[in-house]
Tab-separated table of C-alpha atoms in Angstrom:
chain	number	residue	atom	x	y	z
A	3	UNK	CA	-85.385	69.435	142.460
A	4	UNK	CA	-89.444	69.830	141.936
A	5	UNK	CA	-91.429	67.866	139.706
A	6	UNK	CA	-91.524	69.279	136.094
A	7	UNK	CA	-94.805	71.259	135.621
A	8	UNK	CA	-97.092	70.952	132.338
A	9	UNK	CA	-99.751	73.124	131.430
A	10	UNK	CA	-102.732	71.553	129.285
A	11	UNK	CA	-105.255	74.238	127.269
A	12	UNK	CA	-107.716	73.394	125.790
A	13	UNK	CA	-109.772	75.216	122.545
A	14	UNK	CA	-112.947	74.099	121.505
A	15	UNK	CA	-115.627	71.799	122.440
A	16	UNK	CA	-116.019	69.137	124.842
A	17	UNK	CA	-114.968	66.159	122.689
A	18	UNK	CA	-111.503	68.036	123.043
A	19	UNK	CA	-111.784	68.643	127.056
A	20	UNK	CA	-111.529	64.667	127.058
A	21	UNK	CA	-108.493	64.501	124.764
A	22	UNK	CA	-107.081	66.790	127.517
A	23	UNK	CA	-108.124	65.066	130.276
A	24	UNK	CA	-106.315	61.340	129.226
A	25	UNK	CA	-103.006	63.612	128.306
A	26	UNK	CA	-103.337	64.984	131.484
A	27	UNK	CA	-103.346	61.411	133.316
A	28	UNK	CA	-101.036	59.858	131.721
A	29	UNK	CA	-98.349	62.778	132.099
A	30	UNK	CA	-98.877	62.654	136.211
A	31	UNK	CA	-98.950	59.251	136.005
A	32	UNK	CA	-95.096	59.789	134.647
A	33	UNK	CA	-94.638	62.149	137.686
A	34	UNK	CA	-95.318	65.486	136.015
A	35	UNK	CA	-96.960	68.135	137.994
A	36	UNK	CA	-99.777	69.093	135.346
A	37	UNK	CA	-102.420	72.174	135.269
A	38	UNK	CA	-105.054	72.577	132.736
A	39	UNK	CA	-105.820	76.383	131.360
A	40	UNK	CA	-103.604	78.078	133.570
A	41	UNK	CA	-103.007	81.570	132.744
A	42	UNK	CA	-99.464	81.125	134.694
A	43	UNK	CA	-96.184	81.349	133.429
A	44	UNK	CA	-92.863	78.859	134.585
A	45	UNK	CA	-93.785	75.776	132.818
A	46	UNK	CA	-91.478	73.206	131.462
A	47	UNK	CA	-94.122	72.621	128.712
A	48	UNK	CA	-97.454	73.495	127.290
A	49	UNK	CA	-99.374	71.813	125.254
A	50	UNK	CA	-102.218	73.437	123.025
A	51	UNK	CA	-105.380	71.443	122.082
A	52	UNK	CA	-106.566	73.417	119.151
A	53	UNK	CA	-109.900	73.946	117.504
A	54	UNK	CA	-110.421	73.241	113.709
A	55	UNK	CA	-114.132	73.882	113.739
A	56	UNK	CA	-115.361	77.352	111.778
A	57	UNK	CA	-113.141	80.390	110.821
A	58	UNK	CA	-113.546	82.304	113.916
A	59	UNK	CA	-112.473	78.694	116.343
A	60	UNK	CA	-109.656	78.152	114.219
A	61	UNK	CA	-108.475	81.940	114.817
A	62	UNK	CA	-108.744	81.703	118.393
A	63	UNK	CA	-106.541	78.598	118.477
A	64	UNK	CA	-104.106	80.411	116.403
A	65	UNK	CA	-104.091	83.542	118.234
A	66	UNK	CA	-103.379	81.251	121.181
A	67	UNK	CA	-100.792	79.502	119.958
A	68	UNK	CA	-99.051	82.906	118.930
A	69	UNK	CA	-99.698	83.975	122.313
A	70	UNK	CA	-97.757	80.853	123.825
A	71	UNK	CA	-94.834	81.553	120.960
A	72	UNK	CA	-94.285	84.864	123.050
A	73	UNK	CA	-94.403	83.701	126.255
A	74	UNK	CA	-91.852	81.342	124.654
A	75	UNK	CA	-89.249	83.824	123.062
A	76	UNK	CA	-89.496	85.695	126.632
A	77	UNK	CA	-88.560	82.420	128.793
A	78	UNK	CA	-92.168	81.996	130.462
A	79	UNK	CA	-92.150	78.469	129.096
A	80	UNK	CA	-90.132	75.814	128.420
A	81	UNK	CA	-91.554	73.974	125.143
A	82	UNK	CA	-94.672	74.638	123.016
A	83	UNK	CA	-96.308	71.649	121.881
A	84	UNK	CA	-99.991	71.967	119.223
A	85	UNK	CA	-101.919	68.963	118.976
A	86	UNK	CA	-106.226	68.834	118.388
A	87	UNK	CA	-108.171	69.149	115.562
A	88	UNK	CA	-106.333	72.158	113.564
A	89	UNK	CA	-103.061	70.778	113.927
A	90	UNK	CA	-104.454	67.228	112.280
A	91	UNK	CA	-105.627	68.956	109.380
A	92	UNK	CA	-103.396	72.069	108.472
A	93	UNK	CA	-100.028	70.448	110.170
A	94	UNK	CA	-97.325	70.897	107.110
A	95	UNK	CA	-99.049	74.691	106.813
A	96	UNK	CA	-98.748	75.360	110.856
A	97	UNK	CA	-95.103	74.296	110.861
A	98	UNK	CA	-93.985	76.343	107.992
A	99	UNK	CA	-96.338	79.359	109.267
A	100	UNK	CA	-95.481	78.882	113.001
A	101	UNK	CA	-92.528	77.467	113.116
A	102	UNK	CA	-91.145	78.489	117.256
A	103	UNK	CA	-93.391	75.498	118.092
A	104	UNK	CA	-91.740	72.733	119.455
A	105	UNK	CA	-93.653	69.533	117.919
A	106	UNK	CA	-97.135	69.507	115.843
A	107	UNK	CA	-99.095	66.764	117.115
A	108	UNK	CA	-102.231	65.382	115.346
A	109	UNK	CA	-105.375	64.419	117.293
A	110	UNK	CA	-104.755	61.119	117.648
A	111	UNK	CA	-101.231	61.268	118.404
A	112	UNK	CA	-101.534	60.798	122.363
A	113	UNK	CA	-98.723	57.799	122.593
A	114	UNK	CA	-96.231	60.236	120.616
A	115	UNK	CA	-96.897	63.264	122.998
A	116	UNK	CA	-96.493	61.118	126.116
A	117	UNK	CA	-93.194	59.545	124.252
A	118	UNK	CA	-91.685	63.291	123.511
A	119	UNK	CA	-92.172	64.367	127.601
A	120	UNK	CA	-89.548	60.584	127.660
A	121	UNK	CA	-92.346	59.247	130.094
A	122	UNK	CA	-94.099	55.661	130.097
A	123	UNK	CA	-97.294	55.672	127.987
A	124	UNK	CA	-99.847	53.534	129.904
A	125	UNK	CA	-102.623	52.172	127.439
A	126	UNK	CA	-104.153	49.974	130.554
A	127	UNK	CA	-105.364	53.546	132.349
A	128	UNK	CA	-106.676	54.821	128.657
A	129	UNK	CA	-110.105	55.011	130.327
A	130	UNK	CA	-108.724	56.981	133.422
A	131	UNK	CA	-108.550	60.877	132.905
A	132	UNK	CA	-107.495	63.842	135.388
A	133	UNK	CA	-111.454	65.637	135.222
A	134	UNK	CA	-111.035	68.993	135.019
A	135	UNK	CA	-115.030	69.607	135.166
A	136	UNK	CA	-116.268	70.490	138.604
A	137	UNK	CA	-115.890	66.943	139.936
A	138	UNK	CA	-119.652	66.027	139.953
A	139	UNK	CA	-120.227	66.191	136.319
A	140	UNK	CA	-118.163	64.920	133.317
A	141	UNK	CA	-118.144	63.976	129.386
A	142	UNK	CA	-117.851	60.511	128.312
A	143	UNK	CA	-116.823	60.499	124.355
A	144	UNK	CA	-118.318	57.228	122.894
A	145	UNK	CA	-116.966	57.836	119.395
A	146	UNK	CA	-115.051	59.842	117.701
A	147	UNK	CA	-115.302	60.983	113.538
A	148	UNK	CA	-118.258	61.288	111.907
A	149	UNK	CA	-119.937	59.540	108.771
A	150	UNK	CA	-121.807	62.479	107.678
A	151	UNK	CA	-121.138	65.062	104.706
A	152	UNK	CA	-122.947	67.661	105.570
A	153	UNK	CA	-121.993	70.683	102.773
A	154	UNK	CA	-120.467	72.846	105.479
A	155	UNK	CA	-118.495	70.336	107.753
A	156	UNK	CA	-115.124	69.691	108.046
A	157	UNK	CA	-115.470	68.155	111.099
A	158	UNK	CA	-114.729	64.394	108.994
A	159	UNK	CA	-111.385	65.618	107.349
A	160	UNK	CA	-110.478	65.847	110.743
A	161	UNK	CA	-111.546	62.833	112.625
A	162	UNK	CA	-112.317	60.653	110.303
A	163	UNK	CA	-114.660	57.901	110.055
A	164	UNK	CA	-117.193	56.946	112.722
A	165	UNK	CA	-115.387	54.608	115.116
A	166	UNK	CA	-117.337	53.366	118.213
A	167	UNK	CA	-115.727	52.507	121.289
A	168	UNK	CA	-117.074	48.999	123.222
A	169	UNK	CA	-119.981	49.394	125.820
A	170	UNK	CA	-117.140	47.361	127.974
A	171	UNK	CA	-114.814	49.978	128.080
A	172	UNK	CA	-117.317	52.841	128.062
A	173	UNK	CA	-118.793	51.589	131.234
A	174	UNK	CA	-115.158	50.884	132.638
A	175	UNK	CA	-114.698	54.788	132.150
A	176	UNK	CA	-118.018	55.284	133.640
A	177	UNK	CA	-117.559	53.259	136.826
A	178	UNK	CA	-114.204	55.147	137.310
A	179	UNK	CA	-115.564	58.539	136.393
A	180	UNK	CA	-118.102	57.430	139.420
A	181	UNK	CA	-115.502	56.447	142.182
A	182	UNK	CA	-114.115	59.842	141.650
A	183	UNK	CA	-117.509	61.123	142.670
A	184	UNK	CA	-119.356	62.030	139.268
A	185	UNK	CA	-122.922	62.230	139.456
A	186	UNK	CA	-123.769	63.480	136.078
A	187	UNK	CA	-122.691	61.902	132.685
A	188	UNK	CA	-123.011	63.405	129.679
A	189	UNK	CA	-122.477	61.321	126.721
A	190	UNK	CA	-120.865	63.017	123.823
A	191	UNK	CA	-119.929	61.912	119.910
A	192	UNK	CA	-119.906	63.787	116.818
A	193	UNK	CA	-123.174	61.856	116.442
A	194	UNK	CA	-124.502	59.646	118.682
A	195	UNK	CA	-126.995	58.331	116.488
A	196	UNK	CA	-124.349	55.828	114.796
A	197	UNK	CA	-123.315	54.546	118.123
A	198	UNK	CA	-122.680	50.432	117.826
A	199	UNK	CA	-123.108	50.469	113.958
A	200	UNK	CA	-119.826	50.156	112.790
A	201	UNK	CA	-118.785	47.392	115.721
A	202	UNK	CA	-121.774	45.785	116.674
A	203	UNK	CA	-124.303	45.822	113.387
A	204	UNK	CA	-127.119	47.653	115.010
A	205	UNK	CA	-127.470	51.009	117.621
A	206	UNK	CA	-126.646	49.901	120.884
A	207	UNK	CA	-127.122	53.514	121.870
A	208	UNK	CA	-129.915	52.109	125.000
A	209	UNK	CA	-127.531	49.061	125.758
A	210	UNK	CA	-124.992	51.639	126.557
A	211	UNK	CA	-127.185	53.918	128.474
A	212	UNK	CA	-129.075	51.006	130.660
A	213	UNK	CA	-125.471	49.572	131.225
A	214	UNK	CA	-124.309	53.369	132.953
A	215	UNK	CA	-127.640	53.602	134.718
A	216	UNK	CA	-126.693	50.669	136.305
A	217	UNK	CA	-123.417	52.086	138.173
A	218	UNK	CA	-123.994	53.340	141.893
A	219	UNK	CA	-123.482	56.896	142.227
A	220	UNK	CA	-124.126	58.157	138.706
A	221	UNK	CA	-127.658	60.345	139.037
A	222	UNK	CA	-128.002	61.843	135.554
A	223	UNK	CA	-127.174	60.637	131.750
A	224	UNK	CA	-127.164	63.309	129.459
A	225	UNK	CA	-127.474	63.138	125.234
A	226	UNK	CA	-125.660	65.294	123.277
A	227	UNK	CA	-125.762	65.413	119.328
A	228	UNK	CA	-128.273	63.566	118.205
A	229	UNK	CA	-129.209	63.811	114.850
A	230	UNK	CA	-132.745	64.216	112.777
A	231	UNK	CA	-131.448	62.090	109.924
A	232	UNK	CA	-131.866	58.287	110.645
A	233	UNK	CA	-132.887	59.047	113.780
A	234	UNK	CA	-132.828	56.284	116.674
A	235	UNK	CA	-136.684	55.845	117.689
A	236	UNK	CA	-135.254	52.684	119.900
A	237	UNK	CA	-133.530	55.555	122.568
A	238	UNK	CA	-137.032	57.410	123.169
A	239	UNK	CA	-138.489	54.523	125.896
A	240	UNK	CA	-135.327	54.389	127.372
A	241	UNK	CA	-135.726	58.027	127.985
A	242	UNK	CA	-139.079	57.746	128.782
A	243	UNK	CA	-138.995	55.005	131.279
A	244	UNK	CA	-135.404	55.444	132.779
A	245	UNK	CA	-135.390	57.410	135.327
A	246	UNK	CA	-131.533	58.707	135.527
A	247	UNK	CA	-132.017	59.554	131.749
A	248	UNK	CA	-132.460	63.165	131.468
A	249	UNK	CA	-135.518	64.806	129.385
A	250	UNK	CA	-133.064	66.904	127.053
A	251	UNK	CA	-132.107	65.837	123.727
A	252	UNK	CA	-129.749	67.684	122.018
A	253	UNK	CA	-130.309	67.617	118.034
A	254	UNK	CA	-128.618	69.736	115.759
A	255	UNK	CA	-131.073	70.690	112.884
A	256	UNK	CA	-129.473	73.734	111.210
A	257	UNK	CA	-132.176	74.543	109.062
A	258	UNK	CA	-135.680	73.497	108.165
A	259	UNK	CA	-136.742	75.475	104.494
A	260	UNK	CA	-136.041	72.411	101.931
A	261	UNK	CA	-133.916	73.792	99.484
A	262	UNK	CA	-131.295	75.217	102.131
A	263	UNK	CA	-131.063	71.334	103.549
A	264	UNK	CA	-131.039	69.903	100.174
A	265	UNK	CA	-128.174	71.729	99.547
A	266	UNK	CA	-126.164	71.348	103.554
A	267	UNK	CA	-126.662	67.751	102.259
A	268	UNK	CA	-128.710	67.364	105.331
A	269	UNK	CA	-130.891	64.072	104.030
A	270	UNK	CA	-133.797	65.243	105.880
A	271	UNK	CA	-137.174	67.193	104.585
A	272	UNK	CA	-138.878	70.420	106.604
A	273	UNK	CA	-141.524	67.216	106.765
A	274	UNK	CA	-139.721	64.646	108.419
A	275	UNK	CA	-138.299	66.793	110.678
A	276	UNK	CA	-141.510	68.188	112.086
A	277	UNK	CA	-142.561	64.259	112.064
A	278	UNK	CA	-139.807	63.548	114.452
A	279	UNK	CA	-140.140	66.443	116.988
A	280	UNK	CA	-143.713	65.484	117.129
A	281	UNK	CA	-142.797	61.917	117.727
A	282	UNK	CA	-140.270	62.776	119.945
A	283	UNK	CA	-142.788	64.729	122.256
A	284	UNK	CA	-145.167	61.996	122.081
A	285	UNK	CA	-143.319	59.497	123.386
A	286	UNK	CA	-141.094	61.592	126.030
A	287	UNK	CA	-143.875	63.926	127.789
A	288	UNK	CA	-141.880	66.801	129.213
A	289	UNK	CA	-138.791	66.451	126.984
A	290	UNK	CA	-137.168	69.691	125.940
A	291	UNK	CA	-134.823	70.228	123.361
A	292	UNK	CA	-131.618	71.726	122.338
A	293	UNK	CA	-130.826	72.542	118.495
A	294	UNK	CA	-128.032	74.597	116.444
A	295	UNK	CA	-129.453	76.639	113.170
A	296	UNK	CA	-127.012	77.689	110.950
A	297	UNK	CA	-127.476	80.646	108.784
A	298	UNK	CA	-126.157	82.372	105.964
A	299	UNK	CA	-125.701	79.050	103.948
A	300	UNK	CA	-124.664	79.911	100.356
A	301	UNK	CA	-128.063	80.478	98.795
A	302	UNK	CA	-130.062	80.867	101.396
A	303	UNK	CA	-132.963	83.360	100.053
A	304	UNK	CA	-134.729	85.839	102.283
A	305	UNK	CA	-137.562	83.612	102.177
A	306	UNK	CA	-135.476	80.631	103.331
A	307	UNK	CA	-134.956	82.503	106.322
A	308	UNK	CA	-138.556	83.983	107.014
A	309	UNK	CA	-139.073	80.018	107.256
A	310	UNK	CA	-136.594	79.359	109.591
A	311	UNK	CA	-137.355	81.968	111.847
A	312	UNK	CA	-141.412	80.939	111.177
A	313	UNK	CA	-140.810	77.239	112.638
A	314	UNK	CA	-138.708	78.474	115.418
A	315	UNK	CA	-141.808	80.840	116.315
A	316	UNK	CA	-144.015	77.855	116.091
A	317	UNK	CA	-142.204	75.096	117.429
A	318	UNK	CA	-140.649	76.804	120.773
A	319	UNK	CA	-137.283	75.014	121.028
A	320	UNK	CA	-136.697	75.958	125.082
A	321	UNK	CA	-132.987	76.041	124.167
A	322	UNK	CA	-131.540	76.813	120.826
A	323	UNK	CA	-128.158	78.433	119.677
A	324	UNK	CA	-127.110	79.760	115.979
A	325	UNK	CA	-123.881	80.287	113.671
A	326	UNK	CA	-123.346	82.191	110.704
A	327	UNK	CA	-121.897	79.914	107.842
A	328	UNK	CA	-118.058	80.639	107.031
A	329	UNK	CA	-116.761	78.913	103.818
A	330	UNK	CA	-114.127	76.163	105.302
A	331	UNK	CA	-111.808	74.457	103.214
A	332	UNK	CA	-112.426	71.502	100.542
A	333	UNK	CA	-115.975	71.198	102.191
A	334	UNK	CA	-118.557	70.534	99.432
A	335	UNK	CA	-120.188	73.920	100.227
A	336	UNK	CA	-116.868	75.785	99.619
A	337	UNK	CA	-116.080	74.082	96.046
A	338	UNK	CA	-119.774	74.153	94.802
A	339	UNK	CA	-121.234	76.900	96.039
A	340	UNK	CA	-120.673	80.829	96.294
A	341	UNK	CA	-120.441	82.195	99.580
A	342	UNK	CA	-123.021	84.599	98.519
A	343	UNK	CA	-124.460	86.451	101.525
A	344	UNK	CA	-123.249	89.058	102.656
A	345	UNK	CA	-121.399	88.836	106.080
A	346	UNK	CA	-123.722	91.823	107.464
A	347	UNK	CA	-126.780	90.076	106.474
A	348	UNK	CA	-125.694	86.554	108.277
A	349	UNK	CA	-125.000	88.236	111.260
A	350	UNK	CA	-128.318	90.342	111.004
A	351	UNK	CA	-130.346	87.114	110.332
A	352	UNK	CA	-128.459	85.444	113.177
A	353	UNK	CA	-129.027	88.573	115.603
A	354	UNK	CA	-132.821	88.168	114.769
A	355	UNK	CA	-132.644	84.516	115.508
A	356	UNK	CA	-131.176	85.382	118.968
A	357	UNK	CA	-133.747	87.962	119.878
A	358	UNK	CA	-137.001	85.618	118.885
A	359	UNK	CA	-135.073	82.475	120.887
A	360	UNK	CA	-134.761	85.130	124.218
A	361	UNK	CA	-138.264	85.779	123.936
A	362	UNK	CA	-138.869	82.487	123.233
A	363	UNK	CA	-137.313	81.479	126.318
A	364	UNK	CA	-138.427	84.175	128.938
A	365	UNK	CA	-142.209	82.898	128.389
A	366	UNK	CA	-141.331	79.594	129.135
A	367	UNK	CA	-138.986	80.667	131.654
A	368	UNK	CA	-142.230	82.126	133.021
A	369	UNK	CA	-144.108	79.042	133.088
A	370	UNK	CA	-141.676	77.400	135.363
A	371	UNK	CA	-142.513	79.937	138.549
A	372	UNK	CA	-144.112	77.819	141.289
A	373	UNK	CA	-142.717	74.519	139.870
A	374	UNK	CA	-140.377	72.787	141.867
A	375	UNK	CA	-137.667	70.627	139.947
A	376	UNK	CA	-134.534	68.288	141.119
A	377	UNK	CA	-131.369	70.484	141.054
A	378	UNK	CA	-127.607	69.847	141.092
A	379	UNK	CA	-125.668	72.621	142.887
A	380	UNK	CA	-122.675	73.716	140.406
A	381	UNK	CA	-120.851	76.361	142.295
A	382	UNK	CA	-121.189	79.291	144.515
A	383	UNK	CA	-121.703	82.946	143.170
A	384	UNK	CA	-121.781	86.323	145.368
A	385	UNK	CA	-125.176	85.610	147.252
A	386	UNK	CA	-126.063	82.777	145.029
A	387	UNK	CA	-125.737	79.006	144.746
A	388	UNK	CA	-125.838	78.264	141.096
A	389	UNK	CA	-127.271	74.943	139.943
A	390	UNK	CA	-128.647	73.355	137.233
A	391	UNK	CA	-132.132	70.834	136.134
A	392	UNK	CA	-132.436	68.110	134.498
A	393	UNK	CA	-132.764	70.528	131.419
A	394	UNK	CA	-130.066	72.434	131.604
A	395	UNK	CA	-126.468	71.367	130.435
A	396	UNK	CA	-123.381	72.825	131.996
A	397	UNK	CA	-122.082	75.922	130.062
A	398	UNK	CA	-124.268	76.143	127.229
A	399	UNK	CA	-127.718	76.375	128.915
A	400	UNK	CA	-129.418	78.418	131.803
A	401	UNK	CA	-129.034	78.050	135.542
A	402	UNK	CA	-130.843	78.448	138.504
A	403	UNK	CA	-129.789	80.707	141.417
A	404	UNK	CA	-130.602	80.055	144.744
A	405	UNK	CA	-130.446	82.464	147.383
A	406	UNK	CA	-130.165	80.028	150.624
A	407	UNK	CA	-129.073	81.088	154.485
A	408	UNK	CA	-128.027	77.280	155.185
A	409	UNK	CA	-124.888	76.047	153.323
A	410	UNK	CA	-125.490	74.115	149.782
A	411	UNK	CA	-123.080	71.286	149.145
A	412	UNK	CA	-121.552	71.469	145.634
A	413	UNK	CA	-122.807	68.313	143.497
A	414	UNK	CA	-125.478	67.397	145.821
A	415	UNK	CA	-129.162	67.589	144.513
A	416	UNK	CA	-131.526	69.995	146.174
A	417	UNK	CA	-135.714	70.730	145.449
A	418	UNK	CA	-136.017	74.104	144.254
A	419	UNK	CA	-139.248	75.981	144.073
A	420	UNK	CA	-138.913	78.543	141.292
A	421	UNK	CA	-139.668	81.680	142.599
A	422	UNK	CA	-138.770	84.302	139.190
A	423	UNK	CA	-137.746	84.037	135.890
A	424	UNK	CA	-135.078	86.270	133.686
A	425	UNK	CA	-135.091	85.447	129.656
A	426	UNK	CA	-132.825	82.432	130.450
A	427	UNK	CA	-131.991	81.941	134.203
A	428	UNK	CA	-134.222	80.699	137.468
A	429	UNK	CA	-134.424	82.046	140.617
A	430	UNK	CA	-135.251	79.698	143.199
A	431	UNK	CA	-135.671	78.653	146.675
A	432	UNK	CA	-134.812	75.525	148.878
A	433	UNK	CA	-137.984	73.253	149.641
């Protein structure tokens, strides 16, 4: 008789992907044969890691979960199993709507799944996960909840408070994450700013990150959410002066006319954030960054938004993505204010957004043609290795494709020449 087989999918973002990842260790570790996102049918189990995030992530988890409930009734699976973020905060309404599915797990609820598969629940390989990243890159989730109220999030209701995890058993993960041959790290929080508050007193954000740089074999360390409110000057000479410490700082702004983050709850002026990114610039020469507008916000004024798109013009974020706003449950936006713009005009405004950031990004794209940068080799594609700079995260930014006649190892760092530019994508050549 074969092992039983378990497939892991996973919905949402990467603070999820890592959720997966420890289920998925700890269920081989109790002899299961496990997959994650397989599209196959036979297994004794799947387990769906939901998304609880905006209207249209919560409807793709459910549609995928319905999905599974047929694949169910026709004998392509054993079990169904929900756990995640949706499935913490609507359980008692997902097992009276949905109610072919086996067990609702919460998100935190990773001793009780392991329990219900009747295998041995290892909390001394907590930091050890089965990476389901291409094996030279992977997240490392150094807190999870959030402290924050911003008007639109429900992010909180979901995971809580801001709990930290110990620079010991961070860098435990990280040293692991490296014997399995990671190269790139790519730290990851609902907000990293608050790291080392809650358990140490002050941000021990740079501790952290001078602790990884220390491990042989990781190359890159990579900041994700950072945000503009209380922002953590100490982590700008750190990436200044250390070396593995990528130039991209990811920091979600979401708006910048004042009376649209006066009323997100934001905490931040259109004045103090232009204060930062100059700072920020200052201090790191060559930094780029990454930000998320959100538009559409109840009251947002036409005006509002000939702001928004205004600074965006002028301040040339080299990588920026937007959302329309979507009234979500008990969030102070949805009991104070009217969702009062019309659907067609957020997706309009955001459409705009999109076409100024492409522009935006083709002339700097531009810029980068004779430049030769450091770049890690992702995959191959057709003709192309496909790899990535220091600027670029996996996923959610541009790549660079190299047309090369000698073989490119996967994960190994090359020097590229850029040789053309589309609006968000490098061509280059070996050095």
């Amino acid at each position: 008789m074969g092992k039983k087989r378990v497939n892991v999918v996973t919905m949402g973002c990467s603070k999820n992907l890592v959720d997966s990842e420890v289920l998925l260790n700890q269920l081989q570790r109790g002899d299961f044969e496990v997959v994650h996102d397989s599209s196959e049918t036979g297994f004794d189990a799947v387990f769906v890691n939901t998304c609880g995030f905006i209207h249209d992530a919560k409807q793709e988890s459910i549609d995928m979960i319905l999905d599974y409930v047929d694949a169910k009734k026709r004998g392509d699976i054993g079990k169904l199993y929900v756990m995640g973020c949706l499935s913490e905060r609507y359980q008692k309404d997902l097992e009276k709507e949905i109610p072919e599915v086996d067990r609702y797990f919460g998100k935190f609820d990773l001793k009780a799944m392991v329990d219900e598969l009747q295998v041995n629940y290892y909390p001394e390989y907590i930091y050890e996960r089965k990476i389901t990243t291409p094996s030279h890159y992977a997240y490392l989730k150094i807190a999870e909840g959030c402290n924050r109220s911003c008007a639109f999030c429900a992010i909180p209701m979901m995971t809580g408070r801001h709990k930290s995890r110990t620079i010991e058993s961070l860098v435990k993960e990280a040293r692991y994450l490296a014997k399995k041959g990671v190269k790139e790290i790519l730290l990851i929080a609902q907000e990293l700013s608050y790291y080392g508050i809650d358990i140490y007193g002050k941000n021990r954000l740079p501790d952290l990150i001078d602790q990884i740089s220390e491990i042989e074999g990781i190359e890159w360390i990579r900041l994700h959410y950072l945000y503009p409110t209380k922002f953590p000057y100490e982590i700008l000479p750190v990436m200044r002066e250390n070396p593995k410490v990528c130039k991209y700082l990811d920091m979600p702004l979401q708006h910048i006319a004042n009376p649209v983050l006066k009323n997100m709850l934001r905490h931040v002026t259109r004045e103090e954030t232009e204060a930062l990114i100059k700072r920020i610039k200052e201090e790191v020469p060559g930094v780029i960054l990454r930000t998320t507008m959100l538009v559409g916000f109840p009251g947002e004024t036409e005006a509002d938004f000939e702001e928004l798109k205004q600074f965006i013009i002028d301040t040339k974020f080299e990588r920026l993505g937007v959302f329309t706003y979507s009234h979500e449950e008990n969030t102070y936006a949805a009991k104070k204010f009217k969702d009062n713009v019309p659907e067609d005009v957020k997706q309009a405004r955001a459409d705009e957004i999109m076409e100024i950031q492409q522009q935006i990004s083709a002339e700097l794209n531009r810029q980068k043609i004779g430049q030769i940068y450091q770049v890690i080799i992702d995959r191959k594609e057709d003709d192309y290795y496909v790899g990535r700079t220091e600027f670029d995260s996996p996923e959610v930014d541009g790549e660079v494709l190299i047309s090369s006649t000698s073989e490119l190892k996967k994960g190994e760092f090359y020097r590229v020449k850029i040789t053309g530019a589309e609006d968000y994508d490098l061509f280059g050549e070996l050095v």
